[in-house]
Amino acid sequence: MSDVLDSVTPFDVEFTTPLVLERGGLLPSYRLRCETYGSLNTERTNAVLVCHALSGDHHAAGRHHPSDPKPGWWDHYIGPGKAIDTDRFFVVSLNNLGGCSGSTGPTSLNPDTGLLYGPDFPEITVLDWVVSQARLADHLGIEQFAAVVGGSLGGMQALQWAISFPERLRAAVVIAAAPKLNAQNIAFNEVARQAILRDPNFRDGRYREFDVVPASGVGLARMVGHITYLSDVSMGQKFGRTAPRAEFESDGVNFAVESYLRYQGEQFSTRFDANTYLLMTHALDYFDPTAGDQVPLAEVLKDTQCRFLVLSFTTDWRFSPSRSEEIVDALVKAQRPVSYVRLESEHGHDAFLIPDATYQAVLGTFMARLADDLEVPS
Amino acid sequence: MIVGYDRIEGWVQPHAKVLDLGCGEGLLLSELSARKYVDGLGLELDPQKIVKCLERGLCVVQQDLNSGLKNFSDDQFDVVIMTQTLQAIRRPDIMLQEMLRVGREAVVTFPNFAHWQNRIQLGIFGHMPVSSLLPNPWYNTPNIHLATFKDFESLCRELGIRMIDRDTMSFLGQPSWLGSLWPNLFGEVAVYRIGRGQ
């Protein structure tokens, strides 16, 4: 019964009902690229939605071909016998709207004009994603998710799910997230955006029409982002002040950390769309369930119906434990069922992707208990 | 096994909102959930114990009690419980006041340092007592604020805390008639139900 996820096939779902967007735009029709792992039970109670972060996509677990060098981005935590056990759960993962991995986004054609959306793609928010995910659930015949799970920006989607569709999930797992970005978070996003906007190849976002890529801008944005994903400790351990390896030696590179960041930036710029990067960082910046403190977070969370698991990592400074604790405190104040663990890790914000025994035990036990309560056989 | 469980259960109303400080593996909360249908939340520092709580389906938040209960608002709970932990808290006086700020009532259990066996070890043999309840040597023990029935009650008076009920147990949780006659001498474990002053 244990299905090894070594030949996962992505699939597309087309939506023809227009989607009115939170910030005023409209998508007449759109496509979501998805993957699923495990199987939906006859009662349709065992579905888990996994939401991706800034640069993630639908390929969360397993391999498309057994020979693929790398599995999906959260393969350490999704699979047979893993924390999100695909022997028990039916896991749904998708590329979010505005993405560049197959779902409708700036690199798609606008059906109204037949032209590339490019910079004209409407602004998307976390709420828009959640609404589009709910429509995906309708399409898949899932009335209620056992859990909606996500790290970082994915955790914000899980939180939004609990707020917007309280009756449609039994549990929300919010990992390494924050109830909203602080000024420092927005500042880093702004530097990343400026790197892209100031790249001469960006051409007001119409680079594709000119057949160029703002690779240096996207690469630089990724380099800045990457620094915020790691911790001082993990960078020190990984690179220290050592010289770059021989194959990465180039002019002006004196330290391994420099060649590493350049490499990360270059790799990213070949696969990730600049307009999508701008859109995703804006979605992060806009996220604020309290609508600018008009409503206290506890009040916003008062009508949620699911149980919550909130996790943070000690060396995460992008969304530090105290940011997760804001969510926890608000849930406690709202008298909603919540569990919280501040996991020891050296890996900074990236820790949510990295295998760790305690993290696996906490998440795995929470999910197993959820499956037990839903009477999903093990 | 929770020393004084039956007594504690009797003091908790059905469907009460309960906060368990230092809830460990969640034994007390899962019993109270099953038998009193309480809406429980535990605070615990050790992630391994938190995993056990999650296995039992409990809500538990990782928190160091020494950093206080500032994240909870007034009157959030009906009962705040702390079993066998008060003596390990940096400031038991502040903790007791905090417990009665976030909860209307509190239940506290702690080892009675004035139990006759401790008195013999200290008074006759001149050693810091070591027992089943206090198994650690003086130089390496979490139990930094040991107290007696008398000490606890005088602190309560000083802080304006009302004593609603009191009991004493052996460390195996058995009631003892000698303990109820002379708690400070024969009570091994003190079990208190306290509330805000009149």
XYZ file of C-alpha atoms in Angstrom:
576
model
C 0.000 0.000 0.000
C 2.967 2.254 0.511
C 3.309 4.200 -2.727
C 6.808 5.489 -3.284
C 6.408 8.878 -4.896
C 8.824 8.340 -7.769
C 6.589 9.003 -10.745
C 4.418 11.929 -9.742
C 2.579 13.592 -12.623
C 1.512 17.226 -12.419
C -1.879 18.098 -13.873
C -3.675 21.300 -14.796
C -7.128 22.410 -13.727
C -8.806 25.083 -15.865
C -11.252 27.504 -14.272
C -13.615 29.462 -16.492
C -15.578 31.291 -13.796
C -13.993 34.746 -13.453
C -12.151 35.452 -10.231
C -12.643 38.898 -8.729
C -9.471 39.837 -6.903
C -9.108 41.515 -3.538
C -7.213 44.524 -4.871
C -9.649 45.197 -7.669
C -8.385 43.135 -10.581
C -10.154 40.315 -12.333
C -9.037 37.086 -13.940
C -11.592 36.013 -16.579
C -10.234 32.471 -16.520
C -7.173 30.785 -15.110
C -5.271 27.563 -14.770
C -3.763 25.964 -11.661
C -1.000 23.422 -11.969
C -1.260 20.781 -9.258
C 0.166 17.579 -7.890
C -1.375 15.127 -5.473
C 0.169 12.394 -3.348
C -1.661 9.514 -1.696
C -5.325 8.848 -2.335
C -8.561 10.491 -1.305
C -10.631 8.184 0.878
C -14.256 7.445 0.054
C -15.448 9.715 2.887
C -13.248 12.502 1.410
C -11.989 13.412 4.848
C -8.248 12.882 4.466
C -7.198 15.715 2.167
C -4.330 17.995 3.165
C -3.544 21.192 1.291
C 0.105 22.201 1.204
C 0.703 25.886 0.418
C 4.016 27.035 -0.957
C 6.166 29.991 0.011
C 7.655 32.798 -2.068
C 9.550 30.779 -4.648
C 7.941 27.366 -4.274
C 5.672 25.548 -6.678
C 3.331 22.595 -7.032
C 6.164 20.066 -6.889
C 6.225 19.596 -3.116
C 7.158 15.934 -2.845
C 8.430 12.927 -4.706
C 9.984 12.808 -8.153
C 8.477 13.122 -11.616
C 10.799 10.366 -12.810
C 12.706 7.902 -10.637
C 15.928 9.304 -12.116
C 15.220 12.940 -11.121
C 18.201 14.174 -9.119
C 16.087 16.188 -6.669
C 12.669 15.556 -5.140
C 10.010 18.230 -4.450
C 10.730 21.114 -2.093
C 9.129 19.549 1.017
C 9.917 15.920 0.354
C 11.467 15.525 3.814
C 8.028 15.979 5.340
C 5.598 14.548 2.772
C 5.581 10.910 1.736
C 4.831 7.405 2.899
C 5.570 7.139 6.626
C 6.697 10.782 6.820
C 5.260 13.541 9.009
C 2.517 14.198 6.446
C 1.975 10.542 5.764
C 0.727 9.886 2.234
C -0.334 6.393 3.331
C -3.024 8.152 5.359
C -3.468 11.562 3.773
C -4.307 12.745 0.275
C -1.966 15.678 -0.193
C -2.806 18.452 -2.645
C -0.151 20.903 -3.768
C -0.412 23.620 -6.376
C 1.458 26.450 -8.007
C -0.260 29.598 -6.806
C -1.905 32.105 -9.102
C 0.635 34.550 -10.414
C 3.320 31.897 -10.259
C 5.647 30.896 -13.055
C 5.596 27.117 -12.839
C 2.529 26.343 -14.883
C -0.334 28.193 -13.216
C -1.732 31.368 -14.732
C 0.650 34.223 -14.076
C 2.583 37.039 -15.744
C 4.091 34.604 -18.258
C 0.614 33.513 -19.420
C -1.450 35.002 -22.190
C -4.295 37.334 -21.261
C -7.362 35.643 -22.817
C -8.973 39.039 -23.437
C -6.109 40.401 -25.526
C -4.223 37.327 -26.604
C -1.044 39.041 -25.378
C 1.364 38.195 -22.582
C 0.200 39.491 -19.204
C 3.688 40.507 -18.142
C 3.553 43.517 -15.810
C -0.194 43.890 -16.473
C -1.008 40.783 -14.485
C -3.338 41.935 -11.705
C -2.147 42.234 -8.142
C -2.728 39.065 -6.145
C -3.135 38.687 -2.388
C -3.012 35.789 0.034
C -6.809 35.911 0.178
C -6.986 35.537 -3.609
C -4.810 32.451 -3.387
C -6.988 30.977 -0.694
C -10.163 31.627 -2.716
C -8.573 30.007 -5.780
C -7.475 27.046 -3.634
C -11.024 26.678 -2.308
C -12.248 26.496 -5.900
C -9.631 23.853 -6.550
C -10.970 21.933 -3.557
C -14.481 22.163 -5.026
C -13.146 20.788 -8.284
C -11.454 17.880 -6.502
C -14.602 17.140 -4.493
C -13.058 18.148 -1.169
C -15.579 19.856 1.059
C -13.307 20.058 4.064
C -9.545 19.664 4.332
C -8.185 17.636 7.208
C -5.456 20.261 7.320
C -4.071 23.218 5.461
C -0.331 23.354 5.982
C 2.344 25.829 5.013
C 5.657 27.407 5.917
C 6.507 31.120 5.676
C 4.175 32.685 3.081
C 2.527 29.240 2.988
C 1.785 29.556 6.708
C 0.041 32.849 6.019
C -2.207 31.029 3.550
C -3.026 28.426 6.193
C -3.927 31.256 8.588
C -6.050 32.959 5.935
C -7.825 29.661 5.255
C -8.812 29.385 8.906
C -10.159 32.940 8.812
C -11.903 32.896 5.431
C -13.242 29.344 5.245
C -13.521 28.308 8.904
C -15.753 25.312 8.200
C -13.562 23.961 5.420
C -10.553 22.778 7.437
C -10.086 20.728 10.581
C -6.572 21.950 11.282
C -4.222 24.731 10.252
C -0.476 24.230 10.505
C 1.351 27.553 10.449
C 5.121 27.171 10.260
C 7.790 29.908 10.426
C 5.234 32.570 9.592
C 4.064 35.923 10.932
C 0.650 37.538 11.283
C 1.932 40.296 8.976
C 5.259 41.625 7.785
C 7.147 44.175 9.852
C 9.037 47.147 8.424
C 12.284 45.182 8.248
C 10.612 42.394 6.254
C 9.106 44.893 3.832
C 12.452 46.670 3.565
C 14.205 43.497 2.421
C 11.431 42.861 -0.095
C 11.813 46.401 -1.379
C 15.550 45.959 -1.925
C 14.794 42.779 -3.873
C 12.200 44.589 -5.975
C 14.503 47.521 -6.651
C 17.186 45.126 -7.839
C 14.735 43.854 -10.454
C 13.196 47.215 -11.379
C 16.622 48.793 -11.910
C 17.908 46.025 -14.138
C 18.133 47.612 -17.644
C 16.745 44.376 -19.067
C 13.563 44.681 -17.002
C 12.068 47.098 -19.568
C 9.055 48.005 -17.445
C 8.286 44.330 -17.058
C 8.019 43.719 -20.814
C 11.362 41.885 -21.047
C 9.806 38.876 -22.729
C 8.552 40.997 -25.603
C 12.136 42.141 -26.087
C 13.400 38.589 -25.659
C 15.656 39.508 -22.745
C 15.755 38.416 -19.116
C 16.486 40.727 -16.157
C 18.773 38.029 -14.836
C 21.032 40.255 -12.807
C 18.078 41.891 -11.044
C 16.376 38.590 -10.236
C 19.698 37.088 -9.176
C 20.430 40.007 -6.884
C 16.906 39.816 -5.413
C 17.501 36.151 -4.676
C 20.880 36.862 -3.085
C 19.319 39.358 -0.671
C 16.461 36.980 0.044
C 18.811 34.093 0.606
C 20.755 35.961 3.276
C 17.506 36.400 5.212
C 16.698 32.683 4.930
C 19.935 31.613 6.602
C 21.194 32.403 10.067
C 24.449 33.921 11.192
C 25.319 30.555 12.731
C 24.474 28.460 9.680
C 26.345 30.809 7.355
C 29.333 30.712 9.678
C 29.307 26.938 9.750
C 28.693 26.506 6.060
C 31.185 29.079 4.761
C 32.995 30.880 7.528
C 35.688 32.947 5.874
C 36.919 30.132 3.668
C 37.963 30.720 0.074
C 35.699 29.495 -2.726
C 36.220 26.022 -4.136
C 38.477 25.950 -7.188
C 35.639 25.480 -9.682
C 33.880 28.578 -8.356
C 36.883 30.849 -8.426
C 36.398 33.974 -10.458
C 37.465 37.603 -10.495
C 36.672 39.471 -7.358
C 35.473 36.438 -5.424
C 37.469 36.016 -2.240
C 35.121 34.037 -0.036
C 33.007 30.924 -0.440
C 29.902 32.773 0.696
C 30.244 35.124 -2.263
C 30.424 32.359 -4.839
C 27.563 30.564 -3.120
C 25.276 33.596 -3.295
C 26.242 34.264 -6.907
C 25.500 30.675 -7.789
C 22.123 30.772 -6.012
C 21.271 34.029 -7.757
C 22.221 32.737 -11.202
C 20.358 29.461 -10.787
C 17.250 31.270 -9.618
C 17.302 33.843 -12.413
C 17.160 31.108 -15.047
C 14.020 29.542 -13.581
C 12.041 32.300 -11.936
C 10.056 35.064 -13.590
C 10.826 38.628 -12.506
C 7.190 39.790 -12.607
C 6.182 36.802 -10.480
C 8.857 37.712 -7.955
C 7.483 41.254 -7.714
C 3.936 39.923 -7.381
C 4.842 37.412 -4.664
C 6.754 39.946 -2.572
C 3.850 42.387 -2.853
C 1.450 39.661 -1.707
C 3.690 39.136 1.327
C 3.795 42.859 2.085
C 0.026 43.295 1.771
C -0.846 40.351 4.010
C -2.509 41.717 7.133
C -5.614 40.003 8.497
C -6.029 42.860 10.986
C -6.464 45.355 8.116
C -3.968 47.805 9.557
C -4.825 47.074 13.195
C -8.470 47.997 12.662
C -9.387 44.684 14.247
C -7.205 42.942 16.837
C -5.802 39.624 15.638
C -7.613 37.740 18.421
C -10.886 39.188 17.180
C -10.090 38.130 13.603
C -9.352 34.593 14.780
C -12.371 34.349 17.070
C -14.602 32.635 14.516
C -12.063 30.099 13.306
C -13.157 26.525 13.888
C -10.025 24.470 13.328
C -7.288 23.412 15.700
C -3.924 25.065 15.143
C -0.332 23.950 15.247
C 2.130 26.844 15.166
C 5.851 26.192 14.802
C 8.840 28.527 14.816
C 12.611 28.105 14.731
C 15.019 29.626 17.221
C 17.455 31.169 14.709
C 14.823 32.350 12.234
C 15.189 36.128 12.030
C 13.076 36.644 8.928
C 9.991 35.544 10.883
C 11.345 35.133 14.376
C 9.658 33.004 17.071
C 8.153 36.134 18.622
C 6.181 36.679 15.399
C 4.720 33.168 15.632
C 4.001 33.802 19.302
C 1.855 36.777 18.295
C -0.345 34.301 16.442
C -0.340 31.880 19.375
C -1.205 34.566 21.922
C -4.040 35.832 19.742
C -5.407 32.290 19.392
C -5.218 31.725 23.135
C -6.936 35.033 23.713
C -9.612 34.019 21.199
C -9.948 30.701 23.086
C -9.123 28.692 20.004
C -7.309 25.346 20.325
C -3.625 25.863 19.627
C -0.360 24.057 20.182
C 2.994 25.725 19.708
C 6.616 24.641 19.638
C 9.703 26.821 19.198
C 12.054 24.355 17.569
C 15.787 24.489 18.182
C 17.576 24.919 14.883
C 20.672 26.559 13.492
C 19.225 26.910 10.018
C 17.345 30.189 10.290
C 14.187 30.612 8.252
C 15.189 27.739 5.951
C 14.799 25.350 8.901
C 11.200 24.696 7.913
C 12.474 22.800 4.861
C 15.300 20.912 6.558
C 14.986 17.486 8.201
C 15.031 17.589 12.005
C 13.976 14.836 14.408
C 12.013 17.020 16.853
C 10.299 18.960 14.074
C 9.311 15.667 12.434
C 8.050 14.245 15.727
C 5.945 17.319 16.527
C 4.421 17.710 13.072
C 4.080 13.954 12.557
C 2.373 13.403 15.914
C -0.037 16.290 15.362
C -0.942 14.965 11.912
C -1.235 11.355 13.110
C -3.582 12.383 15.895
C -5.632 14.348 13.367
C -5.879 11.265 11.153
C -6.891 9.181 14.192
C -9.617 11.676 15.080
C -10.879 11.532 11.493
C -10.804 7.741 11.723
C -8.413 7.455 8.823
C -6.847 4.010 9.199
C -3.076 3.857 9.557
C 0.225 9.186 38.417
C -0.658 12.671 39.637
C -0.467 13.057 43.395
C -3.779 14.418 44.600
C -5.605 13.812 41.329
C -8.954 12.890 42.878
C -8.870 15.950 45.032
C -7.959 18.209 42.087
C -10.682 16.672 39.931
C -13.217 17.450 42.628
C -12.187 21.101 42.606
C -12.575 21.523 38.821
C -16.029 22.234 37.430
C -17.233 20.387 34.332
C -16.365 22.227 31.083
C -14.059 24.587 32.965
C -11.313 26.444 31.137
C -8.140 25.033 32.632
C -4.522 26.129 32.293
C -1.958 23.552 33.435
C 1.451 25.079 34.151
C 4.247 22.612 33.517
C 1.828 20.041 32.131
C 4.517 17.458 31.364
C 3.196 14.653 29.195
C -0.373 15.820 29.694
C -1.572 13.172 32.138
C -3.616 15.549 34.277
C -5.147 17.432 31.359
C -6.151 14.297 29.495
C -7.809 12.899 32.641
C -9.628 16.170 33.235
C -10.636 16.303 29.570
C -12.022 12.788 29.656
C -13.783 13.070 33.015
C -14.635 16.748 33.377
C -14.766 17.735 29.681
C -12.518 20.656 30.444
C -11.266 23.044 27.791
C -7.612 22.641 28.641
C -4.349 24.276 27.683
C -0.960 23.138 28.914
C 2.313 25.011 29.108
C 5.462 22.927 28.884
C 9.077 23.622 28.038
C 10.300 20.196 26.907
C 9.431 19.441 23.248
C 9.597 15.685 23.872
C 6.870 16.008 26.493
C 4.903 18.264 24.155
C 4.958 15.465 21.582
C 3.332 13.180 24.185
C 0.650 15.824 24.774
C -0.017 16.068 21.033
C -0.351 12.289 20.936
C -3.116 12.652 23.527
C -4.768 15.298 21.382
C -4.136 18.079 23.898
C -3.381 21.729 23.278
C 0.009 22.664 24.592
C 2.147 25.749 24.168
C 5.890 25.725 24.669
C 6.680 28.324 27.267
C 9.198 28.925 30.019
C 7.198 29.587 33.185
C 10.001 31.747 34.531
C 9.250 34.262 31.808
C 5.809 34.705 33.325
C 2.257 34.603 32.044
C 2.260 38.071 30.497
C 0.878 36.692 27.250
C -2.377 35.743 28.956
C -5.056 38.242 29.806
C -6.994 38.610 33.048
C -9.690 36.032 33.852
C -8.880 33.895 30.828
C -9.242 30.646 32.763
C -11.503 29.226 35.426
C -8.690 27.287 37.079
C -4.918 27.480 36.769
C -3.162 24.347 37.993
C 0.456 23.831 38.920
C 1.455 20.433 40.245
C 4.840 19.847 41.859
C 6.441 22.771 40.049
C 6.102 25.829 42.298
C 9.313 24.950 44.128
C 11.218 25.099 40.824
C 9.975 28.560 39.864
C 12.312 31.526 40.211
C 9.706 33.720 41.891
C 6.869 31.649 43.364
C 5.263 34.768 44.862
C 4.915 36.484 41.494
C 3.785 33.227 39.918
C 0.976 32.771 42.436
C -0.255 36.289 41.792
C -0.074 35.743 38.054
C -1.991 32.466 38.348
C -4.774 34.272 40.154
C -4.753 37.086 37.623
C -5.297 34.859 34.551
C -7.494 32.410 36.447
C -10.279 32.863 38.953
C -8.941 30.012 41.062
C -5.713 28.082 41.286
C -4.648 24.668 42.425
C -1.095 24.226 43.647
C 0.691 21.123 44.851
C 4.243 21.014 46.210
C 6.412 18.816 48.393
C 6.174 19.821 52.068
C 9.737 20.475 53.171
C 8.768 20.253 56.834
C 7.730 16.599 56.558
C 9.176 14.657 59.514
C 11.523 12.604 57.344
C 13.067 15.771 55.930
C 13.316 17.157 59.461
C 15.247 14.091 60.604
C 17.643 14.268 57.667
C 18.293 17.942 58.264
C 17.744 18.291 62.005
C 19.386 15.094 63.282
C 21.838 14.078 60.567
C 22.559 17.597 59.302
C 22.084 16.899 55.586
C 19.853 18.530 53.004
C 17.029 16.009 52.604
C 16.949 13.655 49.644
C 13.742 11.685 49.109
C 11.489 10.241 46.425
C 9.832 13.630 46.080
C 13.083 15.555 46.208
C 15.551 13.165 44.619
C 18.199 15.688 43.571
C 21.328 16.661 45.534
C 21.405 20.276 46.763
C 23.987 21.430 44.233
C 22.068 20.242 41.199
C 18.365 20.487 41.737
C 15.535 22.249 39.947
C 13.850 22.646 43.350
C 15.234 25.987 44.366
C 12.369 27.287 46.502
C 11.367 24.613 48.966
C 8.590 25.519 51.349
C 6.371 24.107 54.046
C 2.619 24.270 54.676
C 3.259 27.091 57.118
C 5.485 29.018 54.716
C 2.984 28.709 51.917
C 0.093 29.835 54.044
C 1.919 32.840 55.403
C 2.878 33.857 51.854
C -0.769 33.541 50.855
C -1.792 35.791 53.758
C 0.858 38.324 52.787
C -0.348 38.366 49.172
C -4.005 38.517 50.123
C -4.670 35.110 48.618
C -7.680 33.260 49.939
C -7.283 29.606 50.925
C -10.366 27.759 49.752
C -9.331 24.234 50.556
C -6.278 22.254 51.598
C -5.278 18.640 51.634
C -2.242 16.515 52.189
C -1.106 13.316 50.554
C 1.669 10.830 50.805
C 4.024 10.952 47.874
C 2.158 7.931 46.507
C -0.984 10.024 46.516
C -2.616 8.279 49.461
C -4.482 10.380 51.981
C -3.012 10.109 55.465
C -4.926 10.708 58.691
C -1.785 11.809 60.488
C -1.155 14.280 57.673
C -4.605 15.729 58.013
C -4.113 16.149 61.761
C -0.611 17.625 61.581
C -0.011 18.533 57.943
C 3.218 20.436 58.471
C 4.783 17.434 60.178
C 3.191 14.435 58.478
C 2.024 15.751 55.093
C 4.383 14.803 52.303
C 2.604 16.638 49.512
C 0.615 19.826 50.000
C -2.455 20.283 47.802
C -4.033 23.737 47.890
C -7.052 25.312 46.269
C -6.685 29.068 46.361
C -8.572 32.095 45.133
C -8.421 35.859 45.097
C -8.831 37.584 48.439
C -12.275 38.675 49.550
